[in-house]
Amino acid sequence: MAVKSNSPFLSIRGVAEHLDVSIKTVRRWIARGELTAFKVGSQWRIDTDDLERFLWRQRRAAPGTDDQ
């Protein structure tokens, strides 16, 4: 799943909307270190490449996938 954005960085809200999950879920992934993010001022940003890697790891870890 390619992440399409005009910017190489997404907000927490942008990631949540893209993946159709809650903002709280995205924050939890960041807090656990599962999704790499960084702060710019008071705002969190996620590099689209980091999101792609996160999604790839999730897909590889999903039960029943043949990609392993």
PDB file of N, CA, C and O in Angstrom:
ATOM      1  N   MET A   1       0.848  -1.163   0.000  1.00  0.00           N
ATOM      2  CA  MET A   1       0.000   0.000   0.000  1.00  0.00           C
ATOM      3  C   MET A   1       0.896   1.228   0.000  1.00  0.00           C
ATOM      4  O   MET A   1       1.595   1.499   0.961  1.00  0.00           O
ATOM      5  N   ALA A   2       0.907   1.947  -1.068  1.00  0.00           N
ATOM      6  CA  ALA A   2       1.732   3.142  -1.150  1.00  0.00           C
ATOM      7  C   ALA A   2       1.032   4.295  -0.454  1.00  0.00           C
ATOM      8  O   ALA A   2      -0.166   4.497  -0.602  1.00  0.00           O
ATOM      9  N   VAL A   3       1.798   5.023   0.323  1.00  0.00           N
ATOM     10  CA  VAL A   3       1.270   6.198   1.006  1.00  0.00           C
ATOM     11  C   VAL A   3       1.444   7.378   0.082  1.00  0.00           C
ATOM     12  O   VAL A   3       2.555   7.695  -0.315  1.00  0.00           O
ATOM     13  N   LYS A   4       0.345   8.013  -0.280  1.00  0.00           N
ATOM     14  CA  LYS A   4       0.410   9.156  -1.181  1.00  0.00           C
ATOM     15  C   LYS A   4       0.155  10.436  -0.399  1.00  0.00           C
ATOM     16  O   LYS A   4      -0.823  10.549   0.311  1.00  0.00           O
ATOM     17  N   SER A   5       1.078  11.361  -0.545  1.00  0.00           N
ATOM     18  CA  SER A   5       0.966  12.631   0.143  1.00  0.00           C
ATOM     19  C   SER A   5       1.768  13.668  -0.624  1.00  0.00           C
ATOM     20  O   SER A   5       2.759  13.332  -1.275  1.00  0.00           O
ATOM     21  N   ASN A   6       1.349  14.916  -0.545  1.00  0.00           N
ATOM     22  CA  ASN A   6       2.115  15.993  -1.164  1.00  0.00           C
ATOM     23  C   ASN A   6       3.365  16.302  -0.369  1.00  0.00           C
ATOM     24  O   ASN A   6       4.283  16.919  -0.864  1.00  0.00           O
ATOM     25  N   SER A   7       3.397  15.886   0.872  1.00  0.00           N
ATOM     26  CA  SER A   7       4.518  16.119   1.765  1.00  0.00           C
ATOM     27  C   SER A   7       5.119  14.770   2.153  1.00  0.00           C
ATOM     28  O   SER A   7       4.409  13.781   2.220  1.00  0.00           O
ATOM     29  N   PRO A   8       6.424  14.748   2.425  1.00  0.00           N
ATOM     30  CA  PRO A   8       7.012  13.483   2.875  1.00  0.00           C
ATOM     31  C   PRO A   8       6.671  13.159   4.330  1.00  0.00           C
ATOM     32  O   PRO A   8       7.072  12.126   4.841  1.00  0.00           O
ATOM     33  N   PHE A   9       5.917  14.051   4.985  1.00  0.00           N
ATOM     34  CA  PHE A   9       5.568  13.862   6.391  1.00  0.00           C
ATOM     35  C   PHE A   9       4.063  13.960   6.587  1.00  0.00           C
ATOM     36  O   PHE A   9       3.387  14.745   5.938  1.00  0.00           O
ATOM     37  N   LEU A  10       3.562  13.141   7.513  1.00  0.00           N
ATOM     38  CA  LEU A  10       2.142  13.150   7.841  1.00  0.00           C
ATOM     39  C   LEU A  10       1.962  13.478   9.317  1.00  0.00           C
ATOM     40  O   LEU A  10       2.830  13.175  10.141  1.00  0.00           O
ATOM     41  N   SER A  11       0.829  14.041   9.644  1.00  0.00           N
ATOM     42  CA  SER A  11       0.471  14.269  11.043  1.00  0.00           C
ATOM     43  C   SER A  11      -0.124  12.982  11.603  1.00  0.00           C
ATOM     44  O   SER A  11      -0.451  12.048  10.851  1.00  0.00           O
ATOM     45  N   ILE A  12      -0.283  12.944  12.906  1.00  0.00           N
ATOM     46  CA  ILE A  12      -0.950  11.797  13.527  1.00  0.00           C
ATOM     47  C   ILE A  12      -2.355  11.654  12.957  1.00  0.00           C
ATOM     48  O   ILE A  12      -2.794  10.554  12.621  1.00  0.00           O
ATOM     49  N   ARG A  13      -3.042  12.754  12.822  1.00  0.00           N
ATOM     50  CA  ARG A  13      -4.403  12.725  12.260  1.00  0.00           C
ATOM     51  C   ARG A  13      -4.382  12.189  10.832  1.00  0.00           C
ATOM     52  O   ARG A  13      -5.225  11.376  10.437  1.00  0.00           O
ATOM     53  N   GLY A  14      -3.398  12.621  10.046  1.00  0.00           N
ATOM     54  CA  GLY A  14      -3.288  12.155   8.665  1.00  0.00           C
ATOM     55  C   GLY A  14      -3.073  10.655   8.581  1.00  0.00           C
ATOM     56  O   GLY A  14      -3.665   9.976   7.738  1.00  0.00           O
ATOM     57  N   VAL A  15      -2.221  10.116   9.452  1.00  0.00           N
ATOM     58  CA  VAL A  15      -1.986   8.670   9.488  1.00  0.00           C
ATOM     59  C   VAL A  15      -3.262   7.957   9.908  1.00  0.00           C
ATOM     60  O   VAL A  15      -3.661   6.959   9.294  1.00  0.00           O
ATOM     61  N   ALA A  16      -3.926   8.473  10.932  1.00  0.00           N
ATOM     62  CA  ALA A  16      -5.163   7.851  11.418  1.00  0.00           C
ATOM     63  C   ALA A  16      -6.222   7.816  10.309  1.00  0.00           C
ATOM     64  O   ALA A  16      -6.877   6.789  10.109  1.00  0.00           O
ATOM     65  N   GLU A  17      -6.363   8.910   9.594  1.00  0.00           N
ATOM     66  CA  GLU A  17      -7.355   8.950   8.519  1.00  0.00           C
ATOM     67  C   GLU A  17      -6.964   8.009   7.383  1.00  0.00           C
ATOM     68  O   GLU A  17      -7.814   7.310   6.840  1.00  0.00           O
ATOM     69  N   HIS A  18      -5.694   7.987   7.043  1.00  0.00           N
ATOM     70  CA  HIS A  18      -5.213   7.122   5.955  1.00  0.00           C
ATOM     71  C   HIS A  18      -5.461   5.647   6.255  1.00  0.00           C
ATOM     72  O   HIS A  18      -5.836   4.876   5.366  1.00  0.00           O
ATOM     73  N   LEU A  19      -5.268   5.257   7.513  1.00  0.00           N
ATOM     74  CA  LEU A  19      -5.410   3.855   7.903  1.00  0.00           C
ATOM     75  C   LEU A  19      -6.781   3.525   8.479  1.00  0.00           C
ATOM     76  O   LEU A  19      -7.047   2.373   8.827  1.00  0.00           O
ATOM     77  N   ASP A  20      -7.637   4.550   8.615  1.00  0.00           N
ATOM     78  CA  ASP A  20      -8.977   4.374   9.174  1.00  0.00           C
ATOM     79  C   ASP A  20      -8.914   3.770  10.574  1.00  0.00           C
ATOM     80  O   ASP A  20      -9.599   2.786  10.883  1.00  0.00           O
ATOM     81  N   VAL A  21      -8.049   4.358  11.403  1.00  0.00           N
ATOM     82  CA  VAL A  21      -7.928   3.995  12.817  1.00  0.00           C
ATOM     83  C   VAL A  21      -8.049   5.278  13.628  1.00  0.00           C
ATOM     84  O   VAL A  21      -8.029   6.379  13.079  1.00  0.00           O
ATOM     85  N   SER A  22      -8.125   5.147  14.930  1.00  0.00           N
ATOM     86  CA  SER A  22      -8.258   6.333  15.769  1.00  0.00           C
ATOM     87  C   SER A  22      -6.897   7.010  15.980  1.00  0.00           C
ATOM     88  O   SER A  22      -5.841   6.369  15.858  1.00  0.00           O
ATOM     89  N   ILE A  23      -6.951   8.267  16.309  1.00  0.00           N
ATOM     90  CA  ILE A  23      -5.745   9.019  16.653  1.00  0.00           C
ATOM     91  C   ILE A  23      -5.076   8.371  17.860  1.00  0.00           C
ATOM     92  O   ILE A  23      -3.844   8.273  17.924  1.00  0.00           O
ATOM     93  N   LYS A  24      -5.886   7.894  18.784  1.00  0.00           N
ATOM     94  CA  LYS A  24      -5.359   7.232  19.983  1.00  0.00           C
ATOM     95  C   LYS A  24      -4.535   5.997  19.610  1.00  0.00           C
ATOM     96  O   LYS A  24      -3.494   5.734  20.218  1.00  0.00           O
ATOM     97  N   THR A  25      -4.980   5.259  18.621  1.00  0.00           N
ATOM     98  CA  THR A  25      -4.243   4.078  18.172  1.00  0.00           C
ATOM     99  C   THR A  25      -2.882   4.475  17.608  1.00  0.00           C
ATOM    100  O   THR A  25      -1.862   3.860  17.931  1.00  0.00           O
ATOM    101  N   VAL A  26      -2.843   5.515  16.794  1.00  0.00           N
ATOM    102  CA  VAL A  26      -1.572   5.980  16.219  1.00  0.00           C
ATOM    103  C   VAL A  26      -0.647   6.446  17.330  1.00  0.00           C
ATOM    104  O   VAL A  26       0.547   6.109  17.331  1.00  0.00           O
ATOM    105  N   ARG A  27      -1.170   7.176  18.299  1.00  0.00           N
ATOM    106  CA  ARG A  27      -0.349   7.618  19.435  1.00  0.00           C
ATOM    107  C   ARG A  27       0.203   6.425  20.220  1.00  0.00           C
ATOM    108  O   ARG A  27       1.344   6.438  20.667  1.00  0.00           O
ATOM    109  N   ARG A  28      -0.595   5.388  20.360  1.00  0.00           N
ATOM    110  CA  ARG A  28      -0.161   4.177  21.066  1.00  0.00           C
ATOM    111  C   ARG A  28       0.995   3.511  20.313  1.00  0.00           C
ATOM    112  O   ARG A  28       1.973   3.082  20.919  1.00  0.00           O
ATOM    113  N   TRP A  29       0.890   3.417  18.987  1.00  0.00           N
ATOM    114  CA  TRP A  29       1.974   2.841  18.185  1.00  0.00           C
ATOM    115  C   TRP A  29       3.268   3.632  18.369  1.00  0.00           C
ATOM    116  O   TRP A  29       4.342   3.054  18.481  1.00  0.00           O
ATOM    117  N   ILE A  30       3.140   4.949  18.401  1.00  0.00           N
ATOM    118  CA  ILE A  30       4.318   5.806  18.587  1.00  0.00           C
ATOM    119  C   ILE A  30       4.905   5.586  19.978  1.00  0.00           C
ATOM    120  O   ILE A  30       6.118   5.416  20.124  1.00  0.00           O
ATOM    121  N   ALA A  31       4.059   5.581  21.000  1.00  0.00           N
ATOM    122  CA  ALA A  31       4.527   5.405  22.383  1.00  0.00           C
ATOM    123  C   ALA A  31       5.230   4.063  22.569  1.00  0.00           C
ATOM    124  O   ALA A  31       6.208   3.967  23.311  1.00  0.00           O
ATOM    125  N   ARG A  32       4.764   3.025  21.881  1.00  0.00           N
ATOM    126  CA  ARG A  32       5.373   1.689  21.982  1.00  0.00           C
ATOM    127  C   ARG A  32       6.645   1.557  21.147  1.00  0.00           C
ATOM    128  O   ARG A  32       7.325   0.547  21.216  1.00  0.00           O
ATOM    129  N   GLY A  33       6.901   2.566  20.317  1.00  0.00           N
ATOM    130  CA  GLY A  33       8.069   2.494  19.448  1.00  0.00           C
ATOM    131  C   GLY A  33       7.831   1.681  18.187  1.00  0.00           C
ATOM    132  O   GLY A  33       8.766   1.368  17.455  1.00  0.00           O
ATOM    133  N   GLU A  34       6.582   1.339  17.906  1.00  0.00           N
ATOM    134  CA  GLU A  34       6.256   0.558  16.718  1.00  0.00           C
ATOM    135  C   GLU A  34       6.257   1.423  15.465  1.00  0.00           C
ATOM    136  O   GLU A  34       6.564   0.937  14.372  1.00  0.00           O
ATOM    137  N   LEU A  35       5.882   2.680  15.615  1.00  0.00           N
ATOM    138  CA  LEU A  35       5.839   3.633  14.510  1.00  0.00           C
ATOM    139  C   LEU A  35       6.757   4.793  14.858  1.00  0.00           C
ATOM    140  O   LEU A  35       6.585   5.438  15.897  1.00  0.00           O
ATOM    141  N   THR A  36       7.735   5.036  14.005  1.00  0.00           N
ATOM    142  CA  THR A  36       8.691   6.111  14.244  1.00  0.00           C
ATOM    143  C   THR A  36       8.040   7.457  13.953  1.00  0.00           C
ATOM    144  O   THR A  36       7.384   7.620  12.921  1.00  0.00           O
ATOM    145  N   ALA A  37       8.214   8.393  14.864  1.00  0.00           N
ATOM    146  CA  ALA A  37       7.686   9.743  14.699  1.00  0.00           C
ATOM    147  C   ALA A  37       8.631  10.717  15.374  1.00  0.00           C
ATOM    148  O   ALA A  37       9.466  10.326  16.190  1.00  0.00           O
ATOM    149  N   PHE A  38       8.506  11.985  15.024  1.00  0.00           N
ATOM    150  CA  PHE A  38       9.333  13.018  15.649  1.00  0.00           C
ATOM    151  C   PHE A  38       8.500  14.277  15.825  1.00  0.00           C
ATOM    152  O   PHE A  38       7.484  14.454  15.153  1.00  0.00           O
ATOM    153  N   LYS A  39       8.940  15.104  16.736  1.00  0.00           N
ATOM    154  CA  LYS A  39       8.214  16.331  17.027  1.00  0.00           C
ATOM    155  C   LYS A  39       8.828  17.516  16.296  1.00  0.00           C
ATOM    156  O   LYS A  39      10.044  17.668  16.256  1.00  0.00           O
ATOM    157  N   VAL A  40       7.959  18.334  15.744  1.00  0.00           N
ATOM    158  CA  VAL A  40       8.326  19.620  15.174  1.00  0.00           C
ATOM    159  C   VAL A  40       7.527  20.627  15.982  1.00  0.00           C
ATOM    160  O   VAL A  40       6.312  20.709  15.836  1.00  0.00           O
ATOM    161  N   GLY A  41       8.209  21.327  16.884  1.00  0.00           N
ATOM    162  CA  GLY A  41       7.489  22.179  17.827  1.00  0.00           C
ATOM    163  C   GLY A  41       6.671  21.290  18.730  1.00  0.00           C
ATOM    164  O   GLY A  41       7.200  20.399  19.384  1.00  0.00           O
ATOM    165  N   SER A  42       5.359  21.481  18.723  1.00  0.00           N
ATOM    166  CA  SER A  42       4.488  20.646  19.551  1.00  0.00           C
ATOM    167  C   SER A  42       3.736  19.596  18.731  1.00  0.00           C
ATOM    168  O   SER A  42       2.914  18.867  19.267  1.00  0.00           O
ATOM    169  N   GLN A  43       4.034  19.528  17.448  1.00  0.00           N
ATOM    170  CA  GLN A  43       3.315  18.624  16.555  1.00  0.00           C
ATOM    171  C   GLN A  43       4.142  17.393  16.209  1.00  0.00           C
ATOM    172  O   GLN A  43       5.332  17.498  15.927  1.00  0.00           O
ATOM    173  N   TRP A  44       3.527  16.224  16.236  1.00  0.00           N
ATOM    174  CA  TRP A  44       4.180  14.996  15.820  1.00  0.00           C
ATOM    175  C   TRP A  44       4.089  14.857  14.313  1.00  0.00           C
ATOM    176  O   TRP A  44       3.063  15.195  13.715  1.00  0.00           O
ATOM    177  N   ARG A  45       5.154  14.349  13.706  1.00  0.00           N
ATOM    178  CA  ARG A  45       5.181  14.089  12.272  1.00  0.00           C
ATOM    179  C   ARG A  45       5.723  12.687  12.031  1.00  0.00           C
ATOM    180  O   ARG A  45       6.605  12.213  12.741  1.00  0.00           O
ATOM    181  N   ILE A  46       5.171  12.047  10.995  1.00  0.00           N
ATOM    182  CA  ILE A  46       5.574  10.707  10.621  1.00  0.00           C
ATOM    183  C   ILE A  46       6.043  10.761   9.176  1.00  0.00           C
ATOM    184  O   ILE A  46       5.309  11.215   8.289  1.00  0.00           O
ATOM    185  N   ASP A  47       7.266  10.314   8.952  1.00  0.00           N
ATOM    186  CA  ASP A  47       7.815  10.249   7.600  1.00  0.00           C
ATOM    187  C   ASP A  47       7.051   9.163   6.843  1.00  0.00           C
ATOM    188  O   ASP A  47       6.805   8.080   7.379  1.00  0.00           O
ATOM    189  N   THR A  48       6.666   9.438   5.596  1.00  0.00           N
ATOM    190  CA  THR A  48       5.898   8.456   4.828  1.00  0.00           C
ATOM    191  C   THR A  48       6.692   7.156   4.633  1.00  0.00           C
ATOM    192  O   THR A  48       6.108   6.073   4.591  1.00  0.00           O
ATOM    193  N   ASP A  49       8.016   7.248   4.539  1.00  0.00           N
ATOM    194  CA  ASP A  49       8.840   6.040   4.429  1.00  0.00           C
ATOM    195  C   ASP A  49       8.750   5.200   5.701  1.00  0.00           C
ATOM    196  O   ASP A  49       8.696   3.964   5.647  1.00  0.00           O
ATOM    197  N   ASP A  50       8.736   5.863   6.872  1.00  0.00           N
ATOM    198  CA  ASP A  50       8.592   5.142   8.141  1.00  0.00           C
ATOM    199  C   ASP A  50       7.222   4.480   8.231  1.00  0.00           C
ATOM    200  O   ASP A  50       7.097   3.367   8.750  1.00  0.00           O
ATOM    201  N   LEU A  51       6.203   5.157   7.739  1.00  0.00           N
ATOM    202  CA  LEU A  51       4.861   4.563   7.740  1.00  0.00           C
ATOM    203  C   LEU A  51       4.830   3.340   6.830  1.00  0.00           C
ATOM    204  O   LEU A  51       4.252   2.309   7.192  1.00  0.00           O
ATOM    205  N   GLU A  52       5.460   3.424   5.667  1.00  0.00           N
ATOM    206  CA  GLU A  52       5.531   2.272   4.761  1.00  0.00           C
ATOM    207  C   GLU A  52       6.209   1.083   5.446  1.00  0.00           C
ATOM    208  O   GLU A  52       5.733  -0.054   5.345  1.00  0.00           O
ATOM    209  N   ARG A  53       7.323   1.341   6.151  1.00  0.00           N
ATOM    210  CA  ARG A  53       8.025   0.259   6.861  1.00  0.00           C
ATOM    211  C   ARG A  53       7.141  -0.337   7.957  1.00  0.00           C
ATOM    212  O   ARG A  53       7.090  -1.557   8.135  1.00  0.00           O
ATOM    213  N   PHE A  54       6.442   0.518   8.690  1.00  0.00           N
ATOM    214  CA  PHE A  54       5.527   0.053   9.740  1.00  0.00           C
ATOM    215  C   PHE A  54       4.460  -0.863   9.132  1.00  0.00           C
ATOM    216  O   PHE A  54       4.186  -1.947   9.645  1.00  0.00           O
ATOM    217  N   LEU A  55       3.869  -0.425   8.027  1.00  0.00           N
ATOM    218  CA  LEU A  55       2.818  -1.215   7.387  1.00  0.00           C
ATOM    219  C   LEU A  55       3.366  -2.542   6.870  1.00  0.00           C
ATOM    220  O   LEU A  55       2.706  -3.578   6.973  1.00  0.00           O
ATOM    221  N   TRP A  56       4.581  -2.522   6.338  1.00  0.00           N
ATOM    222  CA  TRP A  56       5.192  -3.757   5.858  1.00  0.00           C
ATOM    223  C   TRP A  56       5.395  -4.742   7.010  1.00  0.00           C
ATOM    224  O   TRP A  56       5.100  -5.932   6.874  1.00  0.00           O
ATOM    225  N   ARG A  57       5.884  -4.233   8.144  1.00  0.00           N
ATOM    226  CA  ARG A  57       6.080  -5.101   9.319  1.00  0.00           C
ATOM    227  C   ARG A  57       4.745  -5.668   9.792  1.00  0.00           C
ATOM    228  O   ARG A  57       4.654  -6.842  10.169  1.00  0.00           O
ATOM    229  N   GLN A  58       3.699  -4.854   9.778  1.00  0.00           N
ATOM    230  CA  GLN A  58       2.374  -5.321  10.202  1.00  0.00           C
ATOM    231  C   GLN A  58       1.874  -6.413   9.273  1.00  0.00           C
ATOM    232  O   GLN A  58       1.308  -7.400   9.711  1.00  0.00           O
ATOM    233  N   ARG A  59       2.084  -6.206   8.007  1.00  0.00           N
ATOM    234  CA  ARG A  59       1.630  -7.192   7.012  1.00  0.00           C
ATOM    235  C   ARG A  59       2.402  -8.504   7.183  1.00  0.00           C
ATOM    236  O   ARG A  59       1.808  -9.578   7.122  1.00  0.00           O
ATOM    237  N   ARG A  60       3.692  -8.404   7.407  1.00  0.00           N
ATOM    238  CA  ARG A  60       4.519  -9.606   7.580  1.00  0.00           C
ATOM    239  C   ARG A  60       4.159 -10.364   8.850  1.00  0.00           C
ATOM    240  O   ARG A  60       4.279 -11.576   8.907  1.00  0.00           O
ATOM    241  N   ALA A  61       3.718  -9.633   9.873  1.00  0.00           N
ATOM    242  CA  ALA A  61       3.410 -10.244  11.176  1.00  0.00           C
ATOM    243  C   ALA A  61       1.982 -10.794  11.229  1.00  0.00           C
ATOM    244  O   ALA A  61       1.639 -11.519  12.161  1.00  0.00           O
ATOM    245  N   ALA A  62       1.161 -10.452  10.247  1.00  0.00           N
ATOM    246  CA  ALA A  62      -0.245 -10.869  10.281  1.00  0.00           C
ATOM    247  C   ALA A  62      -0.353 -12.377  10.117  1.00  0.00           C
ATOM    248  O   ALA A  62       0.289 -12.972   9.251  1.00  0.00           O
ATOM    249  N   PRO A  63      -1.172 -13.018  10.947  1.00  0.00           N
ATOM    250  CA  PRO A  63      -1.353 -14.474  10.840  1.00  0.00           C
ATOM    251  C   PRO A  63      -1.955 -14.832   9.480  1.00  0.00           C
ATOM    252  O   PRO A  63      -2.787 -14.112   8.959  1.00  0.00           O
ATOM    253  N   GLY A  64      -1.466 -15.922   8.923  1.00  0.00           N
ATOM    254  CA  GLY A  64      -2.037 -16.414   7.669  1.00  0.00           C
ATOM    255  C   GLY A  64      -1.477 -15.783   6.420  1.00  0.00           C
ATOM    256  O   GLY A  64      -1.945 -16.074   5.330  1.00  0.00           O
ATOM    257  N   THR A  65      -0.483 -14.901   6.540  1.00  0.00           N
ATOM    258  CA  THR A  65       0.097 -14.315   5.335  1.00  0.00           C
ATOM    259  C   THR A  65       1.145 -15.265   4.781  1.00  0.00           C
ATOM    260  O   THR A  65       1.862 -15.932   5.513  1.00  0.00           O
ATOM    261  N   ASP A  66       1.234 -15.317   3.494  1.00  0.00           N
ATOM    262  CA  ASP A  66       2.192 -16.204   2.832  1.00  0.00           C
ATOM    263  C   ASP A  66       3.483 -15.502   2.476  1.00  0.00           C
ATOM    264  O   ASP A  66       4.338 -16.080   1.827  1.00  0.00           O
ATOM    265  N   ASP A  67       3.649 -14.236   2.884  1.00  0.00           N
ATOM    266  CA  ASP A  67       4.815 -13.446   2.508  1.00  0.00           C
ATOM    267  C   ASP A  67       6.052 -13.787   3.319  1.00  0.00           C
ATOM    268  O   ASP A  67       7.115 -13.273   3.078  1.00  0.00           O
ATOM    269  N   GLN A  68       5.942 -14.637   4.323  1.00  0.00           N
ATOM    270  CA  GLN A  68       7.073 -14.889   5.203  1.00  0.00           C
ATOM    271  C   GLN A  68       8.038 -15.867   4.633  1.00  0.00           C
ATOM    272  O   GLN A  68       7.856 -16.814   4.049  1.00  0.00           O
TER     273      GLN A  68
END
